[in-house]
Amino acid sequence: MPMTITEKILAAHAGLDRVEPGQLINVRVDLVLGNDITAPVAIKEFRRIGVEKVFDRERVVLVPDHFVPNKDIKSAEQAKILRDFARQQQLTHYFEVGRMGIEHCLLPEQGLVGPGDVVIGADSHTCTYGALGAFATGVGSTDLAAAMALGEIWLKVPESIKFVYYGELQPWVGGKDLILYTIGQIGVDGALYQAMEFTGPAIETLSMDGRLTMANMAVEAGAKNGIVPPDEITLDYVKGRARRPYRVYQSDPDARYARVYEFDVSKLEPQVAFPHLPSNVRPVSQAGHVEIQQVVIGSCTNGRLEDLRLAARVLQGKKVHPDVRLIVIPGTQEVYRTALKEGLIEIFIDAGAAVSTPTCGPCLGGHMGILAAGERCLATTNRNFVGRMGHPESEVYLSNPAVAAASAILGRIAAPQEVL
Amino acid sequence: MNQLRGKAWKFGDDIDTDAIIPARYLNTSDPRELAAHCMEDADPSFAGRVQPGDIIVAGKNFGCGSSREHAPIAIKAAGVSCVIAASFARIFYRNAFNIGLPIFESPEAAAKIQEGDEVAVDVESGTITNLTRNEQYRATPVPPFMQEIIAAGGLINYVARRLNG
């Protein structure tokens, strides 16, 4: 019975020889994750179950990252619930301000996720870890509470959709453009309840940072998980990093897929998602004249080192447009430190940008970059829903970091080639 | 209570979790505070005018976006008795069951029910009755395993029973 990589990982964690799409199974989890928005609700529900301890103190990860450093008293109270719980449960992986990062940048970097893992997180972008060849999916707080107690979760085995990307990518085109283009093609419910498997020559040459960006946005197409079959790039990344043994799974050549999409991406331009859906995508050359007041470079989608390097290449020796605020947020302390050593932070500051400690703040309209009515922001984040970054009458556009940097310089949505 | 009844509030496709409860209010998880801002960015008048028992009727992909359980919590705490949609985003679907907010998938009901219609839903059979238009629609049946969770009174009770015998 041939299986996809997603089916194989789920079968192994359910103690079954094989599984089929639609089957309801109980799955052992390798890691569960919560943040300062979702974990307080989960901790309350966990206490209602009536067990003393989490299933494994090394496998429950708490990262306060959404409203930190705490923006007000209420968010401080929420973060304190995590801190107190982490101490009481003696959790190995609790990441305090100053030693943390945006959860989905942090966990892969710290080697907490490896190929073949099952990870659930009370954050929709938990699907990011599929880039490492893991099954990873977002759930809510009550599911997190149950998983913290049981070390397992019930799941429906998803059908898989195979995406094959052919061709060599143009300069300034990367993982963000591939995933925006894909969501533009299939829509925000184009992979509802399904697994998105990213394959093909263009993926085989894509960096790990680019793959993490792609898997991150699988949920924006409604998918349960996104996944990239592990290869040399995956193994190079996890080598010396992984804190637990891992196992590489591959889809069988004759595995069954609900659909197969084949895209020739050799002529693909950088993509821009217009308000108010991530599927509302156009090539940057067809963006027209869109003036912007703010640019955000960061988030769990594009806050990694490669992203900051791209932005710095565009911004070096240039100035941010006088009418634009550019906010740059390294995804983790480690990204921040390396960016500092490489001189990237200096480039940003010289250009006139604000550089922040890691936080999800602006991406979800939390803090550090809220928009007023009528304002437009180009962001490297993952969502551009109504009111996502502030006032319901503001607008968010999504792009890769190079387009975001070029746009910050020109004060309108622009391609990198226009400033270089 | 097997019969839910109320006035329909109609919304379109892809109503996301930011529209249901904007993140700017997520520095708390108090259901009453969340209810006060329910659906705010889709219809700012909703929270002030919704009546106990009222029903949200929406198009496809309701609840897309964030995993925030605050979204179904806000809807439930606002007094909404159930949500009927052509389809639901998967995390919202799970969350609604887990916290005991009844939801029904019915493309036909989502298309035919109009704003303000009086609607009754039989929870067990999944039969949706439009009292204003004298029509009936069927909801997609819920898998037996999920019915077990509902019968136990939500996921936490289900897990507690399993762990504590």
CSV table of N, CA and C in Angstrom, one decimal, chain A residues 24 26 36-38 40-41 44-46 48-51 67 71-72 74-75 78 121-124 137-143 145-146 149-150 152-156 188-189 192-193 219-220 222-224 277 364-366 383 385-388 390-392, chain B residues 13-14 16-19 22-31 33-34 40-42 44 60-61 64-70 73 87-91 93-95 97-99 105 143-146 149 153-164:
chain,number,residue,atom,x,y,z
A,24,LEU,N,-9.8,8.5,11.2
A,24,LEU,CA,-9.6,9.2,12.5
A,24,LEU,C,-8.6,8.3,13.3
A,26,ASN,N,-5.5,8.2,16.7
A,26,ASN,CA,-4.8,8.8,17.8
A,26,ASN,C,-3.3,8.8,17.6
A,36,ASP,N,1.8,33.2,24.2
A,36,ASP,CA,1.1,34.0,25.3
A,36,ASP,C,-0.3,34.3,25.0
A,37,ILE,N,-0.8,34.0,23.8
A,37,ILE,CA,-2.3,34.2,23.6
A,37,ILE,C,-3.0,32.9,23.8
A,38,THR,N,-2.4,31.8,23.3
A,38,THR,CA,-3.2,30.6,23.3
A,38,THR,C,-2.9,29.7,24.6
A,40,PRO,N,-2.5,30.6,27.9
A,40,PRO,CA,-3.3,30.9,29.1
A,40,PRO,C,-4.6,30.1,29.1
A,41,VAL,N,-5.3,30.1,27.9
A,41,VAL,CA,-6.6,29.4,27.9
A,41,VAL,C,-6.3,27.9,28.0
A,44,LYS,N,-5.6,26.9,31.7
A,44,LYS,CA,-6.9,26.9,32.4
A,44,LYS,C,-7.6,25.5,32.2
A,45,GLU,N,-7.7,25.1,30.9
A,45,GLU,CA,-8.4,23.9,30.5
A,45,GLU,C,-7.6,22.7,31.1
A,46,PHE,N,-6.3,22.7,31.0
A,46,PHE,CA,-5.4,21.6,31.5
A,46,PHE,C,-5.7,21.4,33.0
A,48,ARG,N,-8.5,21.8,34.5
A,48,ARG,CA,-9.8,21.2,34.6
A,48,ARG,C,-9.8,19.6,34.4
A,49,ILE,N,-8.7,19.2,33.7
A,49,ILE,CA,-8.6,17.7,33.4
A,49,ILE,C,-8.4,17.0,34.7
A,50,GLY,N,-7.6,17.6,35.7
A,50,GLY,CA,-7.4,16.9,36.9
A,50,GLY,C,-6.1,16.1,37.0
A,51,VAL,N,-5.1,16.4,36.1
A,51,VAL,CA,-3.8,15.8,36.2
A,51,VAL,C,-2.8,16.8,36.8
A,67,PHE,N,2.6,39.3,22.4
A,67,PHE,CA,2.5,40.7,23.1
A,67,PHE,C,3.7,41.0,23.9
A,71,LYS,N,3.1,44.7,26.3
A,71,LYS,CA,2.7,46.0,25.9
A,71,LYS,C,1.8,46.7,26.9
A,72,ASP,N,1.1,45.9,27.7
A,72,ASP,CA,0.2,46.6,28.7
A,72,ASP,C,0.0,45.6,29.9
A,74,LYS,N,-2.6,43.9,30.9
A,74,LYS,CA,-3.3,42.7,30.6
A,74,LYS,C,-2.4,41.6,29.9
A,75,SER,N,-1.6,42.1,29.0
A,75,SER,CA,-0.7,41.1,28.3
A,75,SER,C,0.4,40.6,29.3
A,78,GLN,N,-1.2,37.8,31.1
A,78,GLN,CA,-1.2,36.6,30.3
A,78,GLN,C,0.2,35.9,30.3
A,121,GLY,N,0.8,22.7,17.6
A,121,GLY,CA,1.0,23.9,18.3
A,121,GLY,C,-0.3,24.7,18.3
A,122,ALA,N,-0.6,25.4,19.4
A,122,ALA,CA,-1.7,26.3,19.5
A,122,ALA,C,-1.3,27.6,18.8
A,123,ASP,N,-1.1,27.5,17.5
A,123,ASP,CA,-0.8,28.7,16.7
A,123,ASP,C,-0.9,28.1,15.3
A,124,SER,N,-1.7,28.8,14.4
A,124,SER,CA,-2.0,28.3,13.1
A,124,SER,C,-0.7,28.1,12.3
A,137,THR,N,1.0,20.8,12.7
A,137,THR,CA,-0.2,21.5,12.4
A,137,THR,C,-0.7,22.3,13.6
A,138,GLY,N,-1.5,23.3,13.3
A,138,GLY,CA,-2.0,24.2,14.3
A,138,GLY,C,-3.3,23.7,14.9
A,139,VAL,N,-3.5,23.9,16.2
A,139,VAL,CA,-4.7,23.6,16.8
A,139,VAL,C,-5.1,24.7,17.8
A,140,GLY,N,-6.2,24.5,18.5
A,140,GLY,CA,-6.6,25.6,19.4
A,140,GLY,C,-6.1,25.2,20.8
A,141,SER,N,-6.6,26.0,21.8
A,141,SER,CA,-6.1,25.9,23.2
A,141,SER,C,-6.6,24.6,23.9
A,142,THR,N,-7.8,24.2,23.6
A,142,THR,CA,-8.3,23.0,24.3
A,142,THR,C,-7.6,21.8,23.8
A,143,ASP,N,-7.3,21.7,22.5
A,143,ASP,CA,-6.5,20.6,21.9
A,143,ASP,C,-5.1,20.6,22.5
A,145,ALA,N,-4.3,21.7,25.5
A,145,ALA,CA,-4.5,21.3,26.9
A,145,ALA,C,-4.5,19.7,26.9
A,146,ALA,N,-5.3,19.2,26.1
A,146,ALA,CA,-5.5,17.7,26.0
A,146,ALA,C,-4.1,17.0,25.7
A,149,ALA,N,-1.7,16.9,28.5
A,149,ALA,CA,-2.0,15.9,29.5
A,149,ALA,C,-1.7,14.5,28.9
A,150,LEU,N,-2.0,14.3,27.7
A,150,LEU,CA,-2.0,12.9,27.1
A,150,LEU,C,-0.7,12.6,26.4
A,152,GLU,N,-0.7,12.9,23.3
A,152,GLU,CA,-1.3,12.5,22.0
A,152,GLU,C,-2.5,13.3,21.6
A,153,ILE,N,-2.9,13.2,20.4
A,153,ILE,CA,-4.0,14.0,19.9
A,153,ILE,C,-4.8,13.1,18.8
A,154,TRP,N,-6.1,13.3,18.7
A,154,TRP,CA,-6.8,12.7,17.6
A,154,TRP,C,-6.7,13.6,16.4
A,155,LEU,N,-6.5,12.9,15.3
A,155,LEU,CA,-6.4,13.7,14.0
A,155,LEU,C,-7.1,12.9,12.9
A,156,LYS,N,-7.6,13.6,11.9
A,156,LYS,CA,-8.1,13.0,10.7
A,156,LYS,C,-7.0,13.0,9.7
A,188,VAL,N,-7.8,30.7,-0.9
A,188,VAL,CA,-7.5,30.6,0.5
A,188,VAL,C,-8.2,29.3,1.1
A,189,ASP,N,-9.1,28.6,0.3
A,189,ASP,CA,-9.5,27.3,0.8
A,189,ASP,C,-9.2,26.2,-0.2
A,192,LEU,N,-8.2,23.0,1.7
A,192,LEU,CA,-8.9,22.9,2.9
A,192,LEU,C,-8.9,21.4,3.4
A,193,TYR,N,-8.5,21.2,4.7
A,193,TYR,CA,-8.4,19.9,5.4
A,193,TYR,C,-7.3,19.0,4.7
A,219,VAL,N,-1.2,27.1,5.8
A,219,VAL,CA,-2.5,27.3,6.4
A,219,VAL,C,-3.3,28.4,5.7
A,220,GLU,N,-2.6,29.3,5.0
A,220,GLU,CA,-3.4,30.4,4.3
A,220,GLU,C,-4.1,29.9,3.1
A,222,GLY,N,-5.7,27.0,3.7
A,222,GLY,CA,-6.6,26.2,4.4
A,222,GLY,C,-6.1,24.8,4.7
A,223,ALA,N,-4.8,24.6,4.4
A,223,ALA,CA,-4.2,23.2,4.6
A,223,ALA,C,-4.0,22.9,6.0
A,224,LYS,N,-4.0,21.6,6.3
A,224,LYS,CA,-3.8,21.1,7.6
A,224,LYS,C,-2.3,21.1,7.9
A,277,LEU,N,-7.0,39.5,1.2
A,277,LEU,CA,-6.8,38.1,1.3
A,277,LEU,C,-5.4,37.7,0.7
A,364,LEU,N,0.1,40.8,13.8
A,364,LEU,CA,-1.3,40.6,14.2
A,364,LEU,C,-2.0,41.8,14.8
A,365,GLY,N,-1.4,43.0,14.5
A,365,GLY,CA,-2.0,44.2,15.0
A,365,GLY,C,-1.9,44.3,16.5
A,366,GLY,N,-0.9,43.7,17.1
A,366,GLY,CA,-0.7,43.6,18.6
A,366,GLY,C,-0.1,44.9,19.1
A,383,ARG,N,-0.5,37.5,6.6
A,383,ARG,CA,-2.0,37.7,6.5
A,383,ARG,C,-2.3,39.2,6.2
A,385,PHE,N,-5.7,40.3,6.2
A,385,PHE,CA,-7.2,40.4,6.5
A,385,PHE,C,-7.5,41.8,6.9
A,386,VAL,N,-8.8,42.1,6.8
A,386,VAL,CA,-9.3,43.4,7.3
A,386,VAL,C,-8.9,43.6,8.7
A,387,GLY,N,-8.3,44.8,9.1
A,387,GLY,CA,-7.9,45.1,10.4
A,387,GLY,C,-6.8,44.3,11.0
A,388,ARG,N,-6.1,43.5,10.2
A,388,ARG,CA,-5.0,42.6,10.7
A,388,ARG,C,-3.9,43.4,11.4
A,390,GLY,N,-4.2,46.7,12.4
A,390,GLY,CA,-4.6,47.9,13.1
A,390,GLY,C,-6.0,48.2,12.7
A,391,HIS,N,-6.2,49.5,12.3
A,391,HIS,CA,-7.5,50.0,12.0
A,391,HIS,C,-8.2,49.2,10.9
A,392,PRO,N,-9.5,48.9,11.0
A,392,PRO,CA,-10.2,48.2,10.0
A,392,PRO,C,-10.2,48.9,8.6
B,13,ASP,N,-18.2,34.9,2.4
B,13,ASP,CA,-17.2,33.9,2.3
B,13,ASP,C,-15.9,34.3,3.1
B,14,ASP,N,-15.1,33.4,3.5
B,14,ASP,CA,-13.8,33.6,4.1
B,14,ASP,C,-13.8,34.6,5.3
B,16,ASP,N,-12.7,35.6,8.5
B,16,ASP,CA,-11.5,35.1,9.1
B,16,ASP,C,-11.5,35.4,10.6
B,17,THR,N,-10.6,34.8,11.4
B,17,THR,CA,-10.6,34.9,12.8
B,17,THR,C,-10.3,36.3,13.3
B,18,ASP,N,-9.6,37.1,12.5
B,18,ASP,CA,-9.4,38.5,12.8
B,18,ASP,C,-10.7,39.3,12.8
B,19,ALA,N,-11.6,39.0,11.8
B,19,ALA,CA,-12.9,39.6,11.7
B,19,ALA,C,-13.7,39.2,12.9
B,22,PRO,N,-10.8,40.6,16.7
B,22,PRO,CA,-9.5,41.2,16.3
B,22,PRO,C,-8.4,40.9,17.4
B,23,ALA,N,-7.2,40.7,16.9
B,23,ALA,CA,-6.1,40.4,17.9
B,23,ALA,C,-5.8,41.5,18.9
B,24,ARG,N,-6.3,42.8,18.5
B,24,ARG,CA,-6.1,43.8,19.5
B,24,ARG,C,-6.8,43.6,20.8
B,25,TYR,N,-7.7,42.7,20.8
B,25,TYR,CA,-8.4,42.4,22.1
B,25,TYR,C,-7.9,41.1,22.7
B,26,LEU,N,-6.9,40.5,22.2
B,26,LEU,CA,-6.5,39.2,22.7
B,26,LEU,C,-5.5,39.2,23.8
B,27,ASN,N,-5.3,40.4,24.4
B,27,ASN,CA,-4.5,40.5,25.7
B,27,ASN,C,-5.3,40.0,26.9
B,28,THR,N,-6.5,39.5,26.6
B,28,THR,CA,-7.3,38.9,27.6
B,28,THR,C,-8.0,37.6,27.1
B,29,SER,N,-8.4,36.7,27.9
B,29,SER,CA,-9.2,35.6,27.4
B,29,SER,C,-10.5,35.5,28.2
B,30,ASP,N,-10.9,36.6,28.8
B,30,ASP,CA,-12.2,36.7,29.5
B,30,ASP,C,-13.4,36.7,28.4
B,31,PRO,N,-14.2,35.6,28.4
B,31,PRO,CA,-15.3,35.5,27.4
B,31,PRO,C,-16.1,36.7,27.3
B,33,GLU,N,-15.4,39.9,27.8
B,33,GLU,CA,-14.7,41.0,27.1
B,33,GLU,C,-14.6,40.6,25.7
B,34,LEU,N,-14.4,39.4,25.3
B,34,LEU,CA,-14.2,39.0,23.9
B,34,LEU,C,-15.6,39.1,23.2
B,40,GLU,N,-16.5,42.3,15.2
B,40,GLU,CA,-16.4,43.7,15.1
B,40,GLU,C,-15.9,44.3,13.8
B,41,ASP,N,-14.9,43.6,13.2
B,41,ASP,CA,-14.4,44.1,11.9
B,41,ASP,C,-15.2,43.6,10.7
B,42,ALA,N,-16.2,42.8,10.9
B,42,ALA,CA,-17.1,42.4,9.8
B,42,ALA,C,-18.3,43.2,9.9
B,44,PRO,N,-19.5,46.1,12.8
B,44,PRO,CA,-19.3,46.8,14.1
B,44,PRO,C,-20.6,46.8,15.0
B,60,LYS,N,-18.4,30.1,2.5
B,60,LYS,CA,-17.4,29.1,2.7
B,60,LYS,C,-16.2,29.5,3.5
B,61,ASN,N,-15.5,28.6,4.1
B,61,ASN,CA,-14.2,28.8,4.8
B,61,ASN,C,-14.4,29.7,6.0
B,64,CYS,N,-11.4,31.0,8.9
B,64,CYS,CA,-10.0,30.8,8.4
B,64,CYS,C,-9.0,31.7,9.1
B,65,GLY,N,-7.8,31.4,9.1
B,65,GLY,CA,-6.8,32.2,9.7
B,65,GLY,C,-6.2,31.6,11.0
B,66,SER,N,-6.3,32.4,12.1
B,66,SER,CA,-5.6,32.0,13.3
B,66,SER,C,-6.2,30.8,14.0
B,67,SER,N,-5.4,30.2,14.9
B,67,SER,CA,-5.9,29.1,15.7
B,67,SER,C,-6.6,29.6,17.0
B,68,ARG,N,-6.7,30.9,17.1
B,68,ARG,CA,-7.2,31.5,18.4
B,68,ARG,C,-8.6,30.9,18.7
B,69,GLU,N,-8.7,30.2,19.9
B,69,GLU,CA,-9.9,29.6,20.3
B,69,GLU,C,-10.9,30.8,20.8
B,70,HIS,N,-10.2,31.9,21.0
B,70,HIS,CA,-11.0,33.1,21.4
B,70,HIS,C,-12.1,33.4,20.4
B,73,ILE,N,-15.0,31.2,21.2
B,73,ILE,CA,-15.4,31.6,22.6
B,73,ILE,C,-16.2,32.9,22.5
B,87,SER,N,-18.9,26.0,4.5
B,87,SER,CA,-17.7,25.2,4.9
B,87,SER,C,-17.0,25.9,6.0
B,88,PHE,N,-16.2,25.2,6.8
B,88,PHE,CA,-15.4,25.8,7.9
B,88,PHE,C,-14.0,25.6,7.7
B,89,ALA,N,-13.1,26.5,8.1
B,89,ALA,CA,-11.7,26.3,8.2
B,89,ALA,C,-11.5,25.2,9.3
B,90,ARG,N,-10.4,24.4,9.1
B,90,ARG,CA,-10.3,23.2,10.0
B,90,ARG,C,-10.0,23.4,11.4
B,91,ILE,N,-9.2,24.4,11.7
B,91,ILE,CA,-8.9,24.7,13.1
B,91,ILE,C,-10.1,25.2,13.9
B,93,TYR,N,-13.1,24.6,13.1
B,93,TYR,CA,-14.1,23.5,13.2
B,93,TYR,C,-13.8,22.7,14.5
B,94,ARG,N,-12.5,22.3,14.7
B,94,ARG,CA,-12.1,21.6,15.9
B,94,ARG,C,-12.4,22.4,17.1
B,95,ASN,N,-12.0,23.7,17.1
B,95,ASN,CA,-12.1,24.5,18.3
B,95,ASN,C,-13.6,24.6,18.7
B,97,PHE,N,-16.1,22.5,18.3
B,97,PHE,CA,-16.5,21.3,18.9
B,97,PHE,C,-15.9,21.2,20.3
B,98,ASN,N,-14.6,21.5,20.4
B,98,ASN,CA,-13.9,21.4,21.7
B,98,ASN,C,-14.5,22.2,22.8
B,99,ILE,N,-15.0,23.4,22.4
B,99,ILE,CA,-15.6,24.3,23.5
B,99,ILE,C,-17.1,24.2,23.6
B,105,GLU,N,-22.4,22.4,8.8
B,105,GLU,CA,-22.0,22.6,7.5
B,105,GLU,C,-23.1,22.3,6.5
B,143,PRO,N,-19.0,13.1,12.3
B,143,PRO,CA,-18.4,11.8,12.5
B,143,PRO,C,-18.8,11.3,13.9
B,144,PRO,N,-19.0,10.0,14.1
B,144,PRO,CA,-19.4,9.4,15.4
B,144,PRO,C,-18.4,9.8,16.5
B,145,PHE,N,-17.1,9.8,16.2
B,145,PHE,CA,-16.1,10.1,17.2
B,145,PHE,C,-16.3,11.5,17.8
B,146,MET,N,-16.7,12.4,16.9
B,146,MET,CA,-16.9,13.8,17.4
B,146,MET,C,-18.2,13.9,18.1
B,149,ILE,N,-17.4,13.1,21.6
B,149,ILE,CA,-16.8,14.3,22.4
B,149,ILE,C,-17.9,15.2,22.8
B,153,GLY,N,-19.5,16.2,26.8
B,153,GLY,CA,-19.6,17.6,27.2
B,153,GLY,C,-18.3,18.4,26.9
B,154,GLY,N,-17.7,18.0,25.8
B,154,GLY,CA,-16.5,18.7,25.3
B,154,GLY,C,-15.2,17.9,25.5
B,155,LEU,N,-14.2,18.3,24.9
B,155,LEU,CA,-12.9,17.5,24.8
B,155,LEU,C,-12.3,17.3,26.2
B,156,ILE,N,-12.4,18.4,27.0
B,156,ILE,CA,-11.7,18.3,28.3
B,156,ILE,C,-12.4,17.2,29.2
B,157,ASN,N,-13.7,17.2,29.2
B,157,ASN,CA,-14.4,16.2,30.0
B,157,ASN,C,-14.1,14.8,29.4
B,158,TYR,N,-14.0,14.7,28.1
B,158,TYR,CA,-13.7,13.4,27.4
B,158,TYR,C,-12.3,12.9,27.9
B,159,VAL,N,-11.4,13.8,27.9
B,159,VAL,CA,-10.0,13.5,28.3
B,159,VAL,C,-9.9,13.1,29.8
B,160,ALA,N,-10.6,14.0,30.6
B,160,ALA,CA,-10.6,13.7,32.0
B,160,ALA,C,-11.2,12.4,32.4
B,161,ARG,N,-12.2,12.0,31.7
B,161,ARG,CA,-12.9,10.7,31.9
B,161,ARG,C,-11.9,9.6,31.6
B,162,ARG,N,-11.2,9.8,30.5
B,162,ARG,CA,-10.2,8.8,30.0
B,162,ARG,C,-9.0,8.6,31.0
B,163,LEU,N,-8.6,9.7,31.5
B,163,LEU,CA,-7.4,9.7,32.4
B,163,LEU,C,-7.7,9.3,33.8
B,164,ASN,N,-8.9,9.7,34.3
B,164,ASN,CA,-9.2,9.5,35.7
B,164,ASN,C,-10.2,8.4,35.9
